[in-house]
């Protein structure tokens, strides 16, 4: 059987990424140009600046991806590109570039939902993983509990009613002065703290989430007690946020009688969250999957892996 080469393109937020995958599973290259340094001084992603930066680097990033994969344009069989959700101007750069390539090379263009891409990162990391499974997609923009019925069949079981979990991590980091992007910094500082501070947890009857109350509680507490132990605060925040994630995901797995859970998205890089989910393996015999850290945050390999031709 002929190998299929897919070029993946991702530009939905502040990473310009282009990847080359063989048969949708083997990464030949996965170049990620992060704009973190550019947005750092603003304390968050500035959409207009993000779009301009994508335009400036996308050609170079693509050439590097081809070089690293040791292929030329004519080896590409299809182009997969994230079309949304994300920042409209930023997405437009990747989509326009992908359309132009598809036209010039006369190859099919596959539009991939960014959240589907995050889920697909698990297929690259775990060749044995097959649907059905429950996937908890936790990132800067999304908190979705998804029933992956088949490779392209999904049902959203629950989602956040306000802030995405990653937003809450980034906000907590900002409140305690850790800077942007906050998630990895909260993760690191929390390792030195104890989860001894009481913070509110929001529950719903269904499988939805809410993190704005928790975020506001951290803000109010920090204003009231500026000398509070920051490591303890981060650890306490992580504990409460993770409890809700675990409880809802477990509830969904039980309701649907599914014994496989996958984590996806930037926040699934969090060491405490991973540790708490792994406990479900021993306690309930549920297999827990998550991709390596480089495949958790935004990247084009996951976009190319979302469809197998
Ligand atoms: O998936 P991603 O790269 O972009 C979106 O699709 O949103 O996720 C970015 C989010 C940011 O909020 C970042 O702070 C968070 O993932 N993040 C983490 C960690 N690494 C990245 N949050 C908690 N712990 C981490 N180790
Ligand atoms: Zn993402």
CSV table of C-alpha atoms and ligand atoms in Angstrom, one decimal:
chain,number,residue,atom,x,y,z
A,1,UNK,CA,0.0,0.0,0.0
A,2,UNK,CA,1.3,3.5,-0.9
A,3,UNK,CA,2.1,5.7,2.1
A,4,UNK,CA,0.0,8.8,2.4
A,5,UNK,CA,1.7,12.1,3.1
A,6,UNK,CA,-0.5,14.7,4.8
A,7,UNK,CA,0.7,18.3,5.4
A,8,UNK,CA,-1.0,19.8,8.5
A,9,UNK,CA,-1.5,23.5,9.1
A,10,UNK,CA,-2.5,25.1,12.4
A,11,UNK,CA,-2.8,28.9,13.0
A,12,UNK,CA,-5.9,29.2,15.3
A,13,UNK,CA,-4.2,31.2,18.1
A,14,UNK,CA,-0.6,32.1,18.8
A,15,UNK,CA,1.3,29.2,17.3
A,16,UNK,CA,2.1,28.9,13.6
A,17,UNK,CA,2.6,25.2,13.0
A,18,UNK,CA,3.1,23.0,10.0
A,19,UNK,CA,3.6,19.3,10.2
A,20,UNK,CA,4.2,16.4,7.8
A,21,UNK,CA,2.6,13.0,8.7
A,22,UNK,CA,2.9,9.6,7.1
A,23,UNK,CA,-0.3,7.7,7.1
A,24,UNK,CA,-1.8,10.1,9.6
A,25,UNK,CA,0.1,8.6,12.5
A,26,UNK,CA,3.8,8.9,12.0
A,27,UNK,CA,5.3,12.4,12.5
A,28,UNK,CA,7.9,13.2,9.9
A,29,UNK,CA,8.1,16.8,11.1
A,30,UNK,CA,6.1,19.1,13.4
A,31,UNK,CA,7.4,22.6,13.3
A,32,UNK,CA,5.9,25.0,15.9
A,33,UNK,CA,6.6,28.7,15.8
A,34,UNK,CA,5.3,30.1,19.1
A,35,UNK,CA,4.5,33.8,19.5
A,36,UNK,CA,4.6,33.6,23.3
A,37,UNK,CA,7.5,36.1,23.6
A,38,UNK,CA,5.7,38.6,21.4
A,39,UNK,CA,2.5,38.6,23.4
A,40,UNK,CA,4.1,38.2,26.9
A,41,UNK,CA,4.3,42.0,27.4
A,42,UNK,CA,0.6,42.4,26.9
A,43,UNK,CA,-0.3,39.6,29.4
A,44,UNK,CA,-2.2,37.7,26.8
A,45,UNK,CA,-2.7,37.1,23.0
A,46,UNK,CA,-3.4,40.2,21.0
A,47,UNK,CA,-5.4,38.9,18.0
A,48,UNK,CA,-4.3,41.5,15.4
A,49,UNK,CA,-0.6,41.0,16.3
A,50,UNK,CA,-1.1,37.2,16.1
A,51,UNK,CA,-2.6,37.4,12.6
A,52,UNK,CA,0.3,39.5,11.3
A,53,UNK,CA,2.9,37.2,12.8
A,54,UNK,CA,1.3,34.2,11.2
A,55,UNK,CA,1.5,35.9,7.8
A,56,UNK,CA,5.2,36.7,8.4
A,57,UNK,CA,6.3,33.2,9.3
A,58,UNK,CA,4.0,30.7,7.7
A,59,UNK,CA,6.0,30.3,4.5
A,60,UNK,CA,9.2,29.7,6.4
A,61,UNK,CA,7.6,27.3,8.8
A,62,UNK,CA,6.2,25.3,5.9
A,63,UNK,CA,9.6,25.1,4.2
A,64,UNK,CA,11.2,24.0,7.4
A,65,UNK,CA,8.6,21.3,7.9
A,66,UNK,CA,9.2,20.0,4.3
A,67,UNK,CA,13.0,20.0,4.9
A,68,UNK,CA,12.8,18.2,8.2
A,69,UNK,CA,10.5,15.6,6.7
A,70,UNK,CA,12.9,15.3,3.8
A,71,UNK,CA,10.1,15.7,1.2
A,72,UNK,CA,9.2,18.1,-1.6
A,73,UNK,CA,5.9,19.7,-2.6
A,74,UNK,CA,5.2,16.9,-5.0
A,75,UNK,CA,5.2,14.3,-2.3
A,76,UNK,CA,2.2,15.8,-0.5
A,77,UNK,CA,-1.0,13.9,-1.0
A,78,UNK,CA,-3.4,16.2,0.9
A,79,UNK,CA,-3.4,19.3,3.0
A,80,UNK,CA,-5.3,19.4,6.3
A,81,UNK,CA,-5.9,22.7,8.0
A,82,UNK,CA,-7.6,23.9,11.2
A,83,UNK,CA,-10.6,26.0,10.2
A,84,UNK,CA,-11.9,26.8,13.7
A,85,UNK,CA,-12.7,27.5,16.5
A,86,UNK,CA,-10.1,30.1,17.1
A,87,UNK,CA,-9.2,33.7,16.4
A,88,UNK,CA,-10.8,34.6,13.0
A,89,UNK,CA,-7.9,36.6,11.7
A,90,UNK,CA,-5.3,34.1,12.7
A,91,UNK,CA,-7.3,31.2,11.2
A,92,UNK,CA,-7.7,33.1,8.0
A,93,UNK,CA,-3.9,33.0,7.5
A,94,UNK,CA,-3.6,29.2,7.7
A,95,UNK,CA,-6.8,28.6,5.8
A,96,UNK,CA,-5.8,31.0,2.9
A,97,UNK,CA,-2.3,29.5,2.8
A,98,UNK,CA,-3.8,25.9,2.7
A,99,UNK,CA,-6.3,26.8,0.0
A,100,UNK,CA,-3.5,28.3,-2.1
A,101,UNK,CA,-1.4,25.2,-1.7
A,102,UNK,CA,-4.3,22.9,-2.5
A,103,UNK,CA,-5.0,24.8,-5.7
A,104,UNK,CA,-1.3,25.1,-6.8
A,105,UNK,CA,-0.5,21.5,-6.0
A,106,UNK,CA,-3.9,20.1,-7.2
A,107,UNK,CA,-4.3,18.2,-3.9
A,108,UNK,CA,-7.4,17.8,-1.7
A,109,UNK,CA,-7.9,20.3,1.1
A,110,UNK,CA,-9.3,18.9,4.4
A,111,UNK,CA,-10.8,21.3,6.9
A,112,UNK,CA,-10.3,20.1,10.5
A,113,UNK,CA,-12.0,21.3,13.6
A,114,UNK,CA,-9.4,22.4,16.0
A,115,UNK,CA,-10.9,20.5,19.0
A,116,UNK,CA,-11.1,17.3,16.8
A,117,UNK,CA,-7.4,17.9,16.2
A,118,UNK,CA,-6.6,18.0,20.0
A,119,UNK,CA,-8.5,14.7,20.4
A,120,UNK,CA,-6.5,13.2,17.5
A,121,UNK,CA,-3.2,14.0,19.2
A,122,UNK,CA,-4.0,10.9,21.3
A,123,UNK,CA,-4.0,8.7,18.2
A,124,UNK,CA,-0.4,9.7,17.4
A,125,UNK,CA,0.7,9.1,21.0
A,126,UNK,CA,-1.2,5.9,21.5
A,127,UNK,CA,-1.4,3.7,18.4
A,128,UNK,CA,-3.6,1.2,20.2
A,129,UNK,CA,-6.3,3.8,21.1
A,130,UNK,CA,-9.6,3.3,19.2
A,131,UNK,CA,-13.0,4.8,19.7
A,132,UNK,CA,-15.3,4.7,21.6
A,133,UNK,CA,-13.8,6.7,24.4
A,134,UNK,CA,-14.5,9.9,26.4
A,135,UNK,CA,-12.2,12.8,25.7
A,136,UNK,CA,-11.8,15.7,28.1
A,137,UNK,CA,-10.6,18.6,25.9
A,138,UNK,CA,-9.1,21.2,28.2
A,139,UNK,CA,-7.3,24.2,26.7
A,140,UNK,CA,-7.0,28.0,26.8
A,141,UNK,CA,-10.2,28.3,24.7
A,142,UNK,CA,-12.2,25.2,25.5
A,143,UNK,CA,-13.4,22.9,28.2
A,144,UNK,CA,-15.4,20.1,26.5
A,145,UNK,CA,-16.3,16.7,27.6
A,146,UNK,CA,-16.7,14.8,24.3
A,147,UNK,CA,-18.0,11.3,23.6
A,148,UNK,CA,-15.8,10.0,20.7
A,149,UNK,CA,-18.1,7.5,19.2
A,150,UNK,CA,-16.0,7.0,16.1
A,151,UNK,CA,-13.0,8.7,14.4
A,152,UNK,CA,-15.3,11.4,13.0
A,153,UNK,CA,-18.4,11.0,15.2
A,154,UNK,CA,-18.6,13.1,18.3
A,155,UNK,CA,-21.2,14.1,20.9
A,156,UNK,CA,-20.5,16.9,23.3
A,157,UNK,CA,-21.6,15.7,26.8
A,158,UNK,CA,-20.7,18.9,28.7
A,159,UNK,CA,-18.8,22.1,28.4
A,160,UNK,CA,-18.0,25.2,30.4
A,161,UNK,CA,-20.7,27.8,30.9
A,162,UNK,CA,-18.2,30.6,31.3
A,163,UNK,CA,-14.4,30.5,31.4
A,164,UNK,CA,-12.3,27.8,29.8
A,165,UNK,CA,-10.1,26.0,32.3
A,166,UNK,CA,-6.9,27.3,30.7
A,167,UNK,CA,-8.3,30.9,30.9
A,168,UNK,CA,-8.7,30.3,34.7
A,169,UNK,CA,-5.2,29.0,35.0
A,170,UNK,CA,-3.8,32.0,33.1
A,171,UNK,CA,-5.9,34.4,35.2
A,172,UNK,CA,-4.8,32.9,38.5
A,173,UNK,CA,-1.2,33.2,37.3
A,174,UNK,CA,-1.7,36.8,36.5
A,175,UNK,CA,-3.4,37.5,39.9
A,176,UNK,CA,-0.5,36.1,41.8
A,177,UNK,CA,2.1,37.8,39.5
A,178,UNK,CA,3.5,34.8,37.6
A,179,UNK,CA,2.9,36.3,34.1
A,180,UNK,CA,1.8,34.8,30.8
A,181,UNK,CA,1.3,32.0,29.8
A,182,UNK,CA,0.2,31.1,33.3
A,183,UNK,CA,-0.7,27.4,33.1
A,184,UNK,CA,2.8,26.0,33.2
A,185,UNK,CA,3.9,28.5,35.9
A,186,UNK,CA,0.9,27.6,38.2
A,187,UNK,CA,1.7,24.0,37.6
A,188,UNK,CA,5.3,24.5,38.7
A,189,UNK,CA,4.6,26.7,41.7
A,190,UNK,CA,1.8,24.4,43.0
A,191,UNK,CA,4.3,21.6,43.4
A,192,UNK,CA,5.8,23.6,46.3
A,193,UNK,CA,2.5,24.2,47.9
A,194,UNK,CA,-0.2,22.5,49.9
A,195,UNK,CA,-3.9,22.5,48.9
A,196,UNK,CA,-5.1,23.8,52.3
A,197,UNK,CA,-7.0,26.9,51.2
A,198,UNK,CA,-10.8,26.4,50.9
A,199,UNK,CA,-12.1,27.5,47.5
A,200,UNK,CA,-15.6,27.1,46.0
A,201,UNK,CA,-16.5,24.3,43.6
A,202,UNK,CA,-19.3,24.6,41.1
A,203,UNK,CA,-21.5,21.7,40.2
A,204,UNK,CA,-24.4,21.3,37.8
A,205,UNK,CA,-26.9,18.5,37.4
A,206,UNK,CA,-25.6,17.8,34.0
A,207,UNK,CA,-21.9,17.5,32.9
A,208,UNK,CA,-21.2,21.2,32.4
A,209,UNK,CA,-18.4,23.1,34.1
A,210,UNK,CA,-17.9,26.6,35.5
A,211,UNK,CA,-14.6,28.2,36.5
A,212,UNK,CA,-15.4,31.9,36.8
A,213,UNK,CA,-16.5,31.6,40.5
A,214,UNK,CA,-13.3,29.8,41.4
A,215,UNK,CA,-11.2,32.3,39.5
A,216,UNK,CA,-13.0,35.2,41.2
A,217,UNK,CA,-12.6,33.6,44.6
A,218,UNK,CA,-8.8,33.4,44.1
A,219,UNK,CA,-8.9,37.1,43.0
A,220,UNK,CA,-10.9,38.2,46.1
A,221,UNK,CA,-8.8,36.2,48.5
A,222,UNK,CA,-5.5,37.5,47.0
A,223,UNK,CA,-6.7,41.1,47.3
A,224,UNK,CA,-7.8,40.5,50.9
A,225,UNK,CA,-4.6,38.7,51.9
A,226,UNK,CA,-1.8,39.8,49.6
A,227,UNK,CA,0.8,38.0,51.7
A,228,UNK,CA,-1.0,34.6,51.3
A,229,UNK,CA,1.3,31.7,50.4
A,230,UNK,CA,1.1,31.8,46.6
A,231,UNK,CA,2.2,28.1,46.2
A,232,UNK,CA,-0.6,27.0,48.6
A,233,UNK,CA,-3.1,29.2,46.6
A,234,UNK,CA,-2.0,27.6,43.3
A,235,UNK,CA,-2.1,24.1,44.7
A,236,UNK,CA,-5.6,24.7,46.2
A,237,UNK,CA,-6.9,26.2,42.9
A,238,UNK,CA,-5.5,23.2,41.0
A,239,UNK,CA,-7.1,20.8,43.4
A,240,UNK,CA,-10.6,22.2,43.2
A,241,UNK,CA,-10.5,22.7,39.4
A,242,UNK,CA,-9.2,19.1,38.9
A,243,UNK,CA,-11.8,17.6,41.2
A,244,UNK,CA,-14.6,18.9,39.0
A,245,UNK,CA,-12.8,17.7,35.8
A,246,UNK,CA,-12.3,14.2,37.3
A,247,UNK,CA,-15.8,13.9,38.7
A,248,UNK,CA,-17.6,14.9,35.5
A,249,UNK,CA,-15.4,12.7,33.3
A,250,UNK,CA,-15.9,9.7,35.6
A,251,UNK,CA,-19.6,10.3,35.7
A,252,UNK,CA,-19.7,10.4,31.9
A,253,UNK,CA,-17.6,7.2,31.6
A,254,UNK,CA,-20.0,5.4,34.0
A,255,UNK,CA,-23.2,6.7,32.3
A,256,UNK,CA,-21.9,5.5,28.9
A,257,UNK,CA,-20.2,2.4,30.2
A,258,UNK,CA,-16.9,3.4,28.5
A,259,UNK,CA,-13.6,2.2,29.9
A,260,UNK,CA,-11.2,4.6,28.1
A,261,UNK,CA,-10.6,8.2,28.9
A,262,UNK,CA,-8.3,10.5,26.9
A,263,UNK,CA,-7.1,14.0,27.9
A,264,UNK,CA,-6.4,16.6,25.3
A,265,UNK,CA,-5.5,20.3,24.9
A,266,UNK,CA,-2.8,22.5,26.5
A,267,UNK,CA,-4.1,22.1,30.1
A,268,UNK,CA,-3.7,18.3,29.9
A,269,UNK,CA,0.0,19.0,30.1
A,270,UNK,CA,-0.6,19.8,33.8
A,271,UNK,CA,1.2,17.4,36.1
A,272,UNK,CA,-1.4,17.4,38.9
A,273,UNK,CA,-4.3,16.8,36.5
A,274,UNK,CA,-2.5,13.9,34.9
A,275,UNK,CA,-1.7,12.4,38.3
A,276,UNK,CA,-5.3,12.6,39.5
A,277,UNK,CA,-6.6,11.1,36.3
A,278,UNK,CA,-4.1,8.2,36.4
A,279,UNK,CA,-5.6,7.3,39.8
A,280,UNK,CA,-8.8,6.2,37.9
A,281,UNK,CA,-6.8,3.4,36.3
A,282,UNK,CA,-6.3,1.7,39.7
A,283,UNK,CA,-9.6,2.7,41.3
A,284,UNK,CA,-11.9,1.9,38.4
A,285,UNK,CA,-9.9,0.0,35.8
A,286,UNK,CA,-10.3,2.8,33.3
A,287,UNK,CA,-7.5,3.3,30.8
A,288,UNK,CA,-6.3,6.9,30.8
A,289,UNK,CA,-4.5,8.3,27.8
A,290,UNK,CA,-2.8,11.6,27.2
A,291,UNK,CA,-0.4,12.8,24.6
A,292,UNK,CA,3.2,13.9,25.3
A,293,UNK,CA,3.4,17.6,26.3
A,294,UNK,CA,4.4,18.9,22.8
A,295,UNK,CA,1.3,17.3,21.3
A,296,UNK,CA,-1.0,18.7,24.1
A,297,UNK,CA,-0.6,22.4,23.2
A,298,UNK,CA,-1.4,23.7,19.7
A,299,UNK,CA,0.5,21.9,16.9
A,300,UNK,CA,-0.1,20.9,13.3
A,301,UNK,CA,0.6,17.2,13.7
A,302,UNK,CA,-2.7,16.8,15.6
A,303,UNK,CA,-4.5,18.5,12.7
A,304,UNK,CA,-2.9,16.2,10.1
A,305,UNK,CA,-3.8,13.2,12.3
A,306,UNK,CA,-7.5,14.0,12.5
A,307,UNK,CA,-8.3,12.5,9.1
A,308,UNK,CA,-6.9,9.3,7.6
A,309,UNK,CA,-7.3,9.2,3.8
B,1,LIG,O1,-4.3,23.9,23.6
B,1,LIG,P1,-3.6,25.2,23.8
B,1,LIG,O2,-2.2,25.3,23.4
B,1,LIG,O3,-4.4,26.4,23.1
B,1,LIG,C1,-5.7,26.5,22.9
B,1,LIG,O4,-6.3,25.8,22.1
B,1,LIG,O5,-6.3,27.2,23.8
B,1,LIG,O6,-3.8,25.5,25.3
B,1,LIG,C2,-3.2,26.7,25.9
B,1,LIG,C3,-3.6,26.7,27.4
B,1,LIG,C4,-3.1,28.0,28.1
B,1,LIG,O7,-4.2,28.4,28.9
B,1,LIG,C5,-2.0,27.5,29.0
B,1,LIG,O8,-1.8,28.3,30.1
B,1,LIG,C6,-2.4,26.1,29.3
B,1,LIG,O9,-3.0,25.6,28.1
B,1,LIG,N1,-1.4,25.2,29.8
B,1,LIG,C7,-1.3,24.7,31.0
B,1,LIG,C8,-0.1,23.9,31.1
B,1,LIG,N2,0.5,24.0,29.9
B,1,LIG,C9,-0.2,24.8,29.1
B,1,LIG,N3,-2.2,24.7,32.0
B,1,LIG,C10,-1.9,24.1,33.2
B,1,LIG,N4,-0.8,23.4,33.4
B,1,LIG,C11,0.2,23.3,32.4
B,1,LIG,N5,1.3,22.6,32.6
B,2,LIG,ZN1,-5.9,24.3,21.1
